[in-house]
Amino acid sequence: MTNSSRFMPEIRRRTLLAGAGSTALLALSGAARGQDTVSGELVVLNWLGGSELDMMHSIQKAFLAKYPDVTIREVVVTGQGDMRGGIRTALMGGEVVDVLINTWPAFRKELADAGMLRSVDDQWKAFGWDKLISQSWKDLGAIDGKTYGLTYTFGDRSGIWYKKEHLEKAGITEPPKTWDEFVASFAKLTQAGYAAPVAIPGKYWAHAEWFETLLLRTAGVETATKLAAHEIPWTDPAVKTALTKYAQMLTSGCCGAPNTMLANDWDGEADQIFQANTKNYLLIGMWMNNRAKNDYKLTEGKDYGLFQFPSLGMGHDDTSSVDAKELLVTTNGPNPKAADAFLDFWTSADAANILAKAGYASPSSNVDASLYGEAQKVATQAVASSKLQFVLGDLLPGDLVDEYRVQLQKFLQDPSDANIDTVLSAIETKAKGSY
């Protein structure tokens, strides 16, 4: 993840390189200190990059316009892949911040267990968030009945991005609706001159996206929930069924050579579709919308679109994987009043509409839904009409998620039935010591 070179004068930044590994988090102590007015320095730990970082800065700028006595200092964690290791390194190195940006429920619990997070239940009442944010989003940010996270955006992770002219060139009149139609489209796209119909970013984590939605579509949210909590083993037949479906895609000419998949992260694969025009389908989160609009300068709905994961006809096609980004406040942050005001600002029409214009969904009822483009409307409708399951990788303990992703990389190199058994056994061995 790279730093933006465009900074607002009110925002000062300190950059830290993301660390690796899953070292236990050290608890930091210190009591929150109230202030009479919303003023002073607000310290935000930020790991976002690219056009998503630009969106964050736009909202920070709007916040500072409302609270001119506040300044923002960002502690910026940069790196590649899963950013939890870098955040741990920053906090264990003594960084003291008021607000954290988080997307991993398992990491939120880790921070709460370490005594680092302040509950925001009182803020829900005082600011009236319950009138703007649904109970389901409040529940998503809770641990054991206490609310810690305020979701500021959410995304459909079972949507597939594509460039419309590619399907037209291949004689495909509309995006495939069923799994068989989807697999059959590979040959048409290859014959139209595209190198690989499906872009699989296998370098860090994004190759797991296909398995996670396939698990939902073959076994349902109940099975995925049990697997995340290790209430069923990774060697369960339902898990193997999902990986077998993934193998069917890999052996049907979807994706090119494994070494190419393992060499690229999601942004590089997105470039292959939307700039190089060599690939066609990408299963990735809603930040792709922001990238397509702002980095590639494409028109949503005209140049590119999103279609929901094709149906498999196994009784679970009403399911979707979702993610969310949330704001957390710390117990030892020196400016809790500004931190609370910052969270409250994200529920406002000003912030919600900045999100919508940038291609992101807001959970706040203050959002002007007419600002959503075609792709975002598809995603929002899918989330509203589906049984939902949070991204599996974000629910797993840190040491287990690393093993899970590495083993799926081995699966990409050899999707045989025998290797599926080997891969799932290795993940299960790690899982037995991770809970």
Tab-separated table of C-alpha atoms in Angstrom:
chain	number	residue	atom	x	y	z
A	1	MET	CA	0.000	0.000	0.000
A	2	THR	CA	1.425	3.346	-1.002
A	3	ASN	CA	1.241	6.811	0.449
A	4	SER	CA	-0.675	9.573	-1.292
A	5	SER	CA	1.440	12.561	-2.227
A	6	ARG	CA	-1.484	14.979	-1.823
A	7	PHE	CA	-1.859	16.062	1.784
A	8	MET	CA	-4.096	18.713	3.287
A	9	PRO	CA	-2.248	21.273	5.412
A	10	GLU	CA	-4.351	20.414	8.476
A	11	ILE	CA	-3.272	16.758	8.358
A	12	ARG	CA	0.204	15.740	9.480
A	13	ARG	CA	1.450	12.234	8.840
A	14	ARG	CA	3.968	9.830	10.277
A	15	THR	CA	4.623	6.760	8.171
A	16	LEU	CA	5.473	3.303	9.489
A	17	LEU	CA	6.331	0.269	7.372
A	18	ALA	CA	3.970	-2.624	8.050
A	19	GLY	CA	5.508	-5.487	9.990
A	20	ALA	CA	4.761	-9.162	9.430
A	21	GLY	CA	3.789	-12.073	11.613
A	22	SER	CA	1.197	-12.556	14.323
A	23	THR	CA	3.027	-11.649	17.534
A	24	ALA	CA	0.664	-11.290	20.484
A	25	LEU	CA	-0.526	-7.731	20.962
A	26	LEU	CA	0.746	-5.913	24.003
A	27	ALA	CA	-1.881	-4.121	26.038
A	28	LEU	CA	-1.401	-0.378	26.320
A	29	SER	CA	-2.617	1.470	29.359
A	30	GLY	CA	-3.881	4.953	29.962
A	31	ALA	CA	-7.159	6.639	30.741
A	32	ALA	CA	-9.139	8.739	28.291
A	33	ARG	CA	-9.087	12.404	29.136
A	34	GLY	CA	-12.124	14.511	28.349
A	35	GLN	CA	-12.024	18.071	27.055
A	36	ASP	CA	-14.521	20.891	27.385
A	37	THR	CA	-14.674	21.606	23.656
A	38	VAL	CA	-13.980	19.651	20.479
A	39	SER	CA	-10.485	20.882	19.763
A	40	GLY	CA	-6.863	19.828	19.766
A	41	GLU	CA	-5.006	17.122	17.872
A	42	LEU	CA	-6.832	13.981	16.742
A	43	VAL	CA	-4.522	11.049	15.985
A	44	VAL	CA	-5.798	8.524	13.425
A	45	LEU	CA	-4.057	5.257	12.537
A	46	ASN	CA	-4.586	4.851	8.790
A	47	TRP	CA	-3.493	2.045	6.465
A	48	LEU	CA	-5.630	2.887	3.415
A	49	GLY	CA	-4.026	3.743	0.089
A	50	GLY	CA	-4.689	4.979	-3.434
A	51	SER	CA	-8.087	6.437	-4.302
A	52	GLU	CA	-9.547	5.017	-1.084
A	53	LEU	CA	-7.098	7.173	0.849
A	54	ASP	CA	-8.198	10.166	-1.223
A	55	MET	CA	-11.787	9.460	-0.161
A	56	MET	CA	-10.712	9.294	3.489
A	57	HIS	CA	-8.908	12.621	3.156
A	58	SER	CA	-11.993	14.225	1.584
A	59	ILE	CA	-14.056	13.234	4.601
A	60	GLN	CA	-11.348	14.365	7.009
A	61	LYS	CA	-11.255	17.726	5.241
A	62	ALA	CA	-15.039	18.075	5.591
A	63	PHE	CA	-14.766	17.150	9.286
A	64	LEU	CA	-12.097	19.790	9.872
A	65	ALA	CA	-14.289	22.397	8.185
A	66	LYS	CA	-16.975	21.647	10.762
A	67	TYR	CA	-14.492	21.519	13.649
A	68	PRO	CA	-11.866	24.180	12.822
A	69	ASP	CA	-10.242	23.913	16.262
A	70	VAL	CA	-9.216	20.305	15.549
A	71	THR	CA	-6.128	19.172	13.666
A	72	ILE	CA	-5.542	15.620	12.451
A	73	ARG	CA	-2.273	13.728	12.643
A	74	GLU	CA	-2.181	10.424	10.809
A	75	VAL	CA	-0.021	7.488	11.839
A	76	VAL	CA	0.274	5.796	8.456
A	77	VAL	CA	1.011	2.089	8.240
A	78	THR	CA	2.146	1.002	4.775
A	79	GLY	CA	2.848	-2.428	3.362
A	80	GLN	CA	1.379	-5.218	1.269
A	81	GLY	CA	-1.149	-7.901	2.051
A	82	ASP	CA	-2.933	-8.215	5.381
A	83	MET	CA	-2.181	-5.068	7.407
A	84	ARG	CA	-2.846	-6.425	10.896
A	85	GLY	CA	0.826	-7.181	11.455
A	86	GLY	CA	1.819	-3.601	10.682
A	87	ILE	CA	-0.840	-2.181	12.999
A	88	ARG	CA	0.376	-4.450	15.818
A	89	THR	CA	3.937	-3.313	15.223
A	90	ALA	CA	2.922	0.358	15.404
A	91	LEU	CA	0.959	-0.064	18.632
A	92	MET	CA	3.553	-2.292	20.270
A	93	GLY	CA	6.183	0.289	19.303
A	94	GLY	CA	4.453	2.868	21.467
A	95	GLU	CA	2.199	4.737	19.049
A	96	VAL	CA	-0.772	6.239	20.902
A	97	VAL	CA	-3.775	7.004	18.696
A	98	ASP	CA	-7.369	8.114	19.166
A	99	VAL	CA	-8.992	6.319	16.231
A	100	LEU	CA	-8.235	3.095	14.357
A	101	ILE	CA	-9.568	2.031	10.965
A	102	ASN	CA	-10.388	-1.683	11.064
A	103	THR	CA	-11.888	-4.305	8.761
A	104	TRP	CA	-11.225	-7.546	10.684
A	105	PRO	CA	-13.725	-8.683	13.375
A	106	ALA	CA	-11.130	-11.089	14.787
A	107	PHE	CA	-8.644	-8.209	15.136
A	108	ARG	CA	-11.225	-6.051	16.896
A	109	LYS	CA	-11.643	-8.820	19.478
A	110	GLU	CA	-7.869	-9.075	19.840
A	111	LEU	CA	-7.656	-5.350	20.548
A	112	ALA	CA	-10.617	-5.432	22.939
A	113	ASP	CA	-9.169	-8.413	24.822
A	114	ALA	CA	-5.949	-6.407	25.205
A	115	GLY	CA	-7.927	-3.597	26.877
A	116	MET	CA	-7.220	-1.156	24.064
A	117	LEU	CA	-10.731	-0.301	22.879
A	118	ARG	CA	-13.362	1.970	24.329
A	119	SER	CA	-16.996	0.889	24.025
A	120	VAL	CA	-19.212	3.284	22.027
A	121	ASP	CA	-22.567	2.206	23.481
A	122	ASP	CA	-22.975	5.556	25.247
A	123	GLN	CA	-22.224	7.366	21.986
A	124	TRP	CA	-24.932	5.405	20.168
A	125	LYS	CA	-27.444	6.885	22.596
A	126	ALA	CA	-25.970	10.365	22.963
A	127	PHE	CA	-25.504	10.987	19.234
A	128	GLY	CA	-28.677	9.187	18.155
A	129	TRP	CA	-26.875	6.742	15.886
A	130	ASP	CA	-29.682	4.246	16.490
A	131	LYS	CA	-31.919	6.481	14.364
A	132	LEU	CA	-29.416	6.446	11.477
A	133	ILE	CA	-27.670	3.057	11.618
A	134	SER	CA	-29.611	-0.220	11.713
A	135	GLN	CA	-29.362	-2.642	14.617
A	136	SER	CA	-27.704	-5.218	12.357
A	137	TRP	CA	-24.712	-2.920	11.784
A	138	LYS	CA	-24.526	-2.176	15.493
A	139	ASP	CA	-24.497	-5.915	16.200
A	140	LEU	CA	-21.711	-6.362	13.648
A	141	GLY	CA	-19.487	-4.014	15.669
A	142	ALA	CA	-20.222	-5.689	19.012
A	143	ILE	CA	-18.351	-8.216	21.155
A	144	ASP	CA	-20.198	-10.016	23.957
A	145	GLY	CA	-22.937	-7.404	24.038
A	146	LYS	CA	-20.634	-4.351	24.018
A	147	THR	CA	-20.401	-2.177	20.905
A	148	TYR	CA	-16.910	-1.141	19.834
A	149	GLY	CA	-17.053	-0.516	16.087
A	150	LEU	CA	-18.951	2.038	14.023
A	151	THR	CA	-19.291	0.697	10.483
A	152	TYR	CA	-18.738	3.485	7.965
A	153	THR	CA	-18.945	1.480	4.732
A	154	PHE	CA	-19.834	-2.033	3.687
A	155	GLY	CA	-19.379	-4.076	0.577
A	156	ASP	CA	-20.605	-7.029	-1.422
A	157	ARG	CA	-17.772	-9.538	-1.685
A	158	SER	CA	-19.741	-11.935	-3.906
A	159	GLY	CA	-19.882	-9.592	-6.891
A	160	ILE	CA	-17.795	-10.099	-10.036
A	161	TRP	CA	-16.414	-7.054	-11.877
A	162	TYR	CA	-16.112	-6.988	-15.652
A	163	LYS	CA	-15.564	-4.658	-18.569
A	164	LYS	CA	-18.653	-4.523	-20.759
A	165	GLU	CA	-16.866	-4.364	-24.107
A	166	HIS	CA	-15.124	-7.671	-23.337
A	167	LEU	CA	-18.380	-9.608	-23.127
A	168	GLU	CA	-19.684	-7.869	-26.248
A	169	LYS	CA	-16.546	-8.815	-28.184
A	170	ALA	CA	-16.984	-12.454	-27.097
A	171	GLY	CA	-20.644	-12.494	-28.171
A	172	ILE	CA	-21.901	-12.766	-24.592
A	173	THR	CA	-25.103	-10.721	-24.444
A	174	GLU	CA	-25.372	-10.556	-20.653
A	175	PRO	CA	-23.319	-11.633	-17.643
A	176	PRO	CA	-23.682	-15.337	-16.821
A	177	LYS	CA	-26.364	-16.138	-14.246
A	178	THR	CA	-25.547	-19.791	-13.532
A	179	TRP	CA	-22.299	-21.596	-12.753
A	180	ASP	CA	-22.541	-23.635	-15.966
A	181	GLU	CA	-23.016	-20.455	-18.021
A	182	PHE	CA	-20.081	-18.872	-16.222
A	183	VAL	CA	-17.723	-21.801	-16.926
A	184	ALA	CA	-18.958	-21.999	-20.538
A	185	SER	CA	-18.067	-18.332	-21.059
A	186	PHE	CA	-14.351	-19.077	-20.587
A	187	ALA	CA	-14.008	-20.641	-24.045
A	188	LYS	CA	-15.858	-17.738	-25.709
A	189	LEU	CA	-13.616	-15.168	-24.045
A	190	THR	CA	-10.456	-17.114	-24.888
A	191	GLN	CA	-11.556	-17.420	-28.521
A	192	ALA	CA	-12.111	-13.645	-28.538
A	193	GLY	CA	-8.401	-13.213	-27.815
A	194	TYR	CA	-8.247	-12.697	-24.049
A	195	ALA	CA	-5.377	-14.390	-22.224
A	196	ALA	CA	-7.299	-15.580	-19.166
A	197	PRO	CA	-11.015	-15.067	-18.465
A	198	VAL	CA	-10.677	-14.995	-14.671
A	199	ALA	CA	-8.132	-12.858	-12.835
A	200	ILE	CA	-6.954	-14.677	-9.702
A	201	PRO	CA	-4.755	-12.481	-7.457
A	202	GLY	CA	-2.875	-15.187	-5.562
A	203	LYS	CA	0.048	-13.252	-4.079
A	204	TYR	CA	-1.388	-12.542	-0.629
A	205	TRP	CA	-5.057	-13.107	0.184
A	206	ALA	CA	-7.444	-12.363	-2.688
A	207	HIS	CA	-7.336	-15.907	-4.111
A	208	ALA	CA	-9.424	-16.966	-1.106
A	209	GLU	CA	-12.400	-14.892	-2.319
A	210	TRP	CA	-13.562	-17.627	-4.697
A	211	PHE	CA	-13.435	-20.346	-2.066
A	212	GLU	CA	-15.326	-18.246	0.472
A	213	THR	CA	-18.306	-17.491	-1.761
A	214	LEU	CA	-18.292	-21.056	-3.103
A	215	LEU	CA	-18.509	-22.299	0.483
A	216	LEU	CA	-21.578	-20.115	1.010
A	217	ARG	CA	-23.218	-21.184	-2.261
A	218	THR	CA	-22.573	-24.907	-1.697
A	219	ALA	CA	-23.109	-25.184	2.073
A	220	GLY	CA	-24.784	-21.994	3.357
A	221	VAL	CA	-24.007	-19.401	6.001
A	222	GLU	CA	-24.527	-21.819	8.885
A	223	THR	CA	-21.682	-24.042	7.703
A	224	ALA	CA	-19.410	-21.051	7.062
A	225	THR	CA	-20.156	-19.707	10.547
A	226	LYS	CA	-19.325	-23.054	12.124
A	227	LEU	CA	-16.085	-23.302	10.162
A	228	ALA	CA	-15.026	-19.805	11.224
A	229	ALA	CA	-15.548	-20.794	14.882
A	230	HIS	CA	-13.922	-24.214	14.292
A	231	GLU	CA	-17.133	-25.973	15.285
A	232	ILE	CA	-16.602	-28.199	12.257
A	233	PRO	CA	-13.162	-29.246	10.984
A	234	TRP	CA	-11.578	-28.031	7.769
A	235	THR	CA	-11.661	-31.653	6.607
A	236	ASP	CA	-15.478	-31.655	6.697
A	237	PRO	CA	-17.009	-32.897	3.407
A	238	ALA	CA	-18.830	-29.571	2.958
A	239	VAL	CA	-15.518	-27.700	2.875
A	240	LYS	CA	-14.091	-30.154	0.345
A	241	THR	CA	-17.156	-29.692	-1.877
A	242	ALA	CA	-16.491	-25.956	-2.095
A	243	LEU	CA	-12.833	-26.439	-2.927
A	244	THR	CA	-13.776	-29.069	-5.535
A	245	LYS	CA	-15.990	-26.487	-7.261
A	246	TYR	CA	-13.044	-24.089	-7.224
A	247	ALA	CA	-10.930	-26.834	-8.808
A	248	GLN	CA	-13.539	-27.243	-11.552
A	249	MET	CA	-13.063	-23.606	-12.474
A	250	LEU	CA	-9.270	-23.922	-12.475
A	251	THR	CA	-9.316	-26.999	-14.714
A	252	SER	CA	-11.764	-25.425	-17.180
A	253	GLY	CA	-9.314	-22.919	-18.628
A	254	CYS	CA	-10.186	-19.982	-16.413
A	255	CYS	CA	-6.997	-18.530	-15.183
A	256	GLY	CA	-3.708	-19.178	-16.901
A	257	ALA	CA	-0.511	-20.420	-15.263
A	258	PRO	CA	-0.295	-20.730	-11.445
A	259	ASN	CA	2.959	-18.738	-11.300
A	260	THR	CA	1.135	-15.788	-12.885
A	261	MET	CA	-1.643	-15.999	-10.317
A	262	LEU	CA	0.843	-16.153	-7.445
A	263	ALA	CA	2.806	-13.164	-8.742
A	264	ASN	CA	0.025	-10.594	-8.560
A	265	ASP	CA	-2.126	-8.826	-5.986
A	266	TRP	CA	-5.667	-7.619	-6.711
A	267	ASP	CA	-4.684	-4.205	-8.069
A	268	GLY	CA	-2.301	-5.670	-10.647
A	269	GLU	CA	-4.988	-8.095	-11.784
A	270	ALA	CA	-7.480	-5.237	-11.992
A	271	ASP	CA	-5.014	-3.449	-14.281
A	272	GLN	CA	-4.973	-6.518	-16.525
A	273	ILE	CA	-8.737	-6.259	-17.003
A	274	PHE	CA	-9.423	-2.548	-17.106
A	275	GLN	CA	-6.215	-1.216	-18.643
A	276	ALA	CA	-4.383	-4.009	-20.470
A	277	ASN	CA	-7.595	-5.742	-21.658
A	278	THR	CA	-6.071	-9.205	-21.259
A	279	LYS	CA	-8.441	-10.670	-18.609
A	280	ASN	CA	-12.164	-10.408	-17.927
A	281	TYR	CA	-13.585	-11.285	-14.503
A	282	LEU	CA	-12.447	-10.177	-11.030
A	283	LEU	CA	-14.090	-11.223	-7.746
A	284	ILE	CA	-13.088	-8.495	-5.287
A	285	GLY	CA	-14.596	-5.959	-2.891
A	286	MET	CA	-16.352	-2.677	-3.584
A	287	TRP	CA	-13.130	-0.646	-3.431
A	288	MET	CA	-12.783	-1.775	-7.062
A	289	ASN	CA	-15.577	0.670	-7.896
A	290	ASN	CA	-13.562	3.567	-6.522
A	291	ARG	CA	-10.477	2.450	-8.447
A	292	ALA	CA	-12.374	2.075	-11.720
A	293	LYS	CA	-13.965	5.509	-11.423
A	294	ASN	CA	-11.002	7.469	-10.111
A	295	ASP	CA	-7.833	5.666	-11.241
A	296	TYR	CA	-8.998	4.280	-14.600
A	297	LYS	CA	-11.420	7.147	-15.317
A	298	LEU	CA	-14.105	4.709	-16.470
A	299	THR	CA	-17.841	5.361	-16.383
A	300	GLU	CA	-19.767	3.123	-14.009
A	301	GLY	CA	-22.561	1.287	-15.811
A	302	LYS	CA	-21.265	2.206	-19.255
A	303	ASP	CA	-17.662	0.969	-19.339
A	304	TYR	CA	-17.806	-1.583	-16.547
A	305	GLY	CA	-20.287	-3.391	-14.360
A	306	LEU	CA	-20.810	-5.831	-11.515
A	307	PHE	CA	-22.841	-9.026	-11.516
A	308	GLN	CA	-23.641	-11.230	-8.581
A	309	PHE	CA	-21.911	-14.590	-8.194
A	310	PRO	CA	-23.563	-17.145	-10.508
A	311	SER	CA	-26.101	-19.529	-8.996
A	312	LEU	CA	-25.099	-23.129	-8.352
A	313	GLY	CA	-28.566	-24.590	-7.723
A	314	MET	CA	-27.488	-26.273	-4.474
A	315	GLY	CA	-30.016	-24.543	-2.236
A	316	HIS	CA	-27.868	-21.628	-1.072
A	317	ASP	CA	-27.905	-19.121	-3.918
A	318	ASP	CA	-29.484	-16.517	-1.614
A	319	THR	CA	-26.160	-16.002	0.201
A	320	SER	CA	-23.444	-13.374	-0.094
A	321	SER	CA	-20.110	-12.675	1.500
A	322	VAL	CA	-19.813	-9.151	2.876
A	323	ASP	CA	-17.169	-6.958	4.413
A	324	ALA	CA	-17.234	-3.713	6.338
A	325	LYS	CA	-14.817	-1.060	7.442
A	326	GLU	CA	-15.282	0.419	10.875
A	327	LEU	CA	-13.873	3.081	13.158
A	328	LEU	CA	-12.643	2.112	16.635
A	329	VAL	CA	-11.718	4.427	19.500
A	330	THR	CA	-8.961	3.625	21.979
A	331	THR	CA	-8.903	3.636	25.763
A	332	ASN	CA	-5.687	5.634	25.947
A	333	GLY	CA	-6.251	8.153	23.162
A	334	PRO	CA	-5.548	11.687	24.432
A	335	ASN	CA	-8.533	13.296	22.661
A	336	PRO	CA	-11.657	11.143	23.177
A	337	LYS	CA	-14.054	14.039	22.617
A	338	ALA	CA	-12.649	14.738	19.148
A	339	ALA	CA	-12.589	10.996	18.445
A	340	ASP	CA	-16.301	10.708	19.286
A	341	ALA	CA	-17.110	13.734	17.125
A	342	PHE	CA	-15.120	12.203	14.264
A	343	LEU	CA	-17.136	8.983	14.448
A	344	ASP	CA	-20.378	10.941	14.612
A	345	PHE	CA	-19.429	12.911	11.502
A	346	TRP	CA	-19.307	9.695	9.466
A	347	THR	CA	-23.049	9.216	10.024
A	348	SER	CA	-23.819	12.676	8.586
A	349	ALA	CA	-25.149	13.395	5.111
A	350	ASP	CA	-21.877	15.200	4.275
A	351	ALA	CA	-19.745	12.108	4.899
A	352	ALA	CA	-22.267	9.572	3.583
A	353	ASN	CA	-22.606	11.408	0.292
A	354	ILE	CA	-18.840	11.758	-0.147
A	355	LEU	CA	-18.717	7.968	0.200
A	356	ALA	CA	-21.536	7.485	-2.303
A	357	LYS	CA	-19.949	9.772	-4.900
A	358	ALA	CA	-16.669	7.849	-4.549
A	359	GLY	CA	-18.422	4.521	-5.209
A	360	TYR	CA	-18.859	3.276	-1.632
A	361	ALA	CA	-22.026	2.381	0.270
A	362	SER	CA	-22.832	4.035	3.590
A	363	PRO	CA	-24.940	2.347	6.288
A	364	SER	CA	-26.269	5.762	7.366
A	365	SER	CA	-29.858	6.597	6.438
A	366	ASN	CA	-28.575	10.122	5.753
A	367	VAL	CA	-27.073	8.943	2.455
A	368	ASP	CA	-28.638	10.121	-0.792
A	369	ALA	CA	-29.089	6.744	-2.525
A	370	SER	CA	-29.629	8.454	-5.884
A	371	LEU	CA	-25.869	9.099	-5.905
A	372	TYR	CA	-25.153	5.375	-6.217
A	373	GLY	CA	-24.139	4.176	-9.664
A	374	GLU	CA	-25.212	0.983	-11.426
A	375	ALA	CA	-22.595	-1.278	-9.836
A	376	GLN	CA	-23.220	0.032	-6.338
A	377	LYS	CA	-26.968	-0.435	-6.782
A	378	VAL	CA	-26.398	-4.079	-7.797
A	379	ALA	CA	-24.221	-4.604	-4.735
A	380	THR	CA	-26.547	-2.823	-2.308
A	381	GLN	CA	-29.540	-4.810	-3.552
A	382	ALA	CA	-27.590	-8.062	-3.232
A	383	VAL	CA	-26.656	-7.272	0.369
A	384	ALA	CA	-30.252	-6.291	1.178
A	385	SER	CA	-31.736	-9.492	-0.277
A	386	SER	CA	-29.172	-12.109	0.806
A	387	LYS	CA	-28.320	-14.183	3.826
A	388	LEU	CA	-25.010	-12.626	4.782
A	389	GLN	CA	-21.734	-13.984	6.055
A	390	PHE	CA	-18.728	-11.852	6.939
A	391	VAL	CA	-15.539	-12.533	4.977
A	392	LEU	CA	-14.204	-15.823	6.332
A	393	GLY	CA	-10.543	-14.804	6.324
A	394	ASP	CA	-11.312	-11.764	8.468
A	395	LEU	CA	-12.980	-13.965	11.095
A	396	LEU	CA	-10.033	-16.330	11.558
A	397	PRO	CA	-7.272	-15.940	14.165
A	398	GLY	CA	-4.144	-14.277	12.783
A	399	ASP	CA	-1.899	-17.344	12.763
A	400	LEU	CA	-4.598	-19.513	11.197
A	401	VAL	CA	-5.455	-17.064	8.428
A	402	ASP	CA	-1.812	-17.034	7.306
A	403	GLU	CA	-1.783	-20.834	7.025
A	404	TYR	CA	-5.174	-20.835	5.303
A	405	ARG	CA	-3.970	-18.486	2.579
A	406	VAL	CA	-0.665	-20.300	2.071
A	407	GLN	CA	-2.425	-23.641	1.694
A	408	LEU	CA	-4.836	-22.178	-0.847
A	409	GLN	CA	-1.808	-20.983	-2.810
A	410	LYS	CA	-0.629	-24.616	-2.852
A	411	PHE	CA	-4.094	-25.608	-4.051
A	412	LEU	CA	-3.817	-23.186	-6.996
A	413	GLN	CA	-0.648	-24.983	-8.053
A	414	ASP	CA	-2.284	-28.405	-7.840
A	415	PRO	CA	-6.096	-28.526	-7.695
A	416	SER	CA	-6.209	-32.334	-7.750
A	417	ASP	CA	-8.527	-34.225	-5.426
A	418	ALA	CA	-5.591	-35.687	-3.529
A	419	ASN	CA	-4.023	-32.273	-2.961
A	420	ILE	CA	-7.354	-30.861	-1.800
A	421	ASP	CA	-7.251	-33.431	1.003
A	422	THR	CA	-3.651	-32.485	1.806
A	423	VAL	CA	-4.418	-28.758	1.861
A	424	LEU	CA	-7.464	-29.098	4.092
A	425	SER	CA	-5.627	-31.414	6.488
A	426	ALA	CA	-2.823	-28.864	6.849
A	427	ILE	CA	-5.280	-26.057	7.624
A	428	GLU	CA	-7.082	-28.272	10.142
A	429	THR	CA	-3.797	-29.101	11.884
A	430	LYS	CA	-3.112	-25.397	12.325
A	431	ALA	CA	-6.694	-24.685	13.401
A	432	LYS	CA	-6.493	-27.195	16.256
A	433	GLY	CA	-3.918	-24.992	17.978
A	434	SER	CA	-5.432	-21.613	17.106
A	435	TYR	CA	-8.582	-21.453	19.213
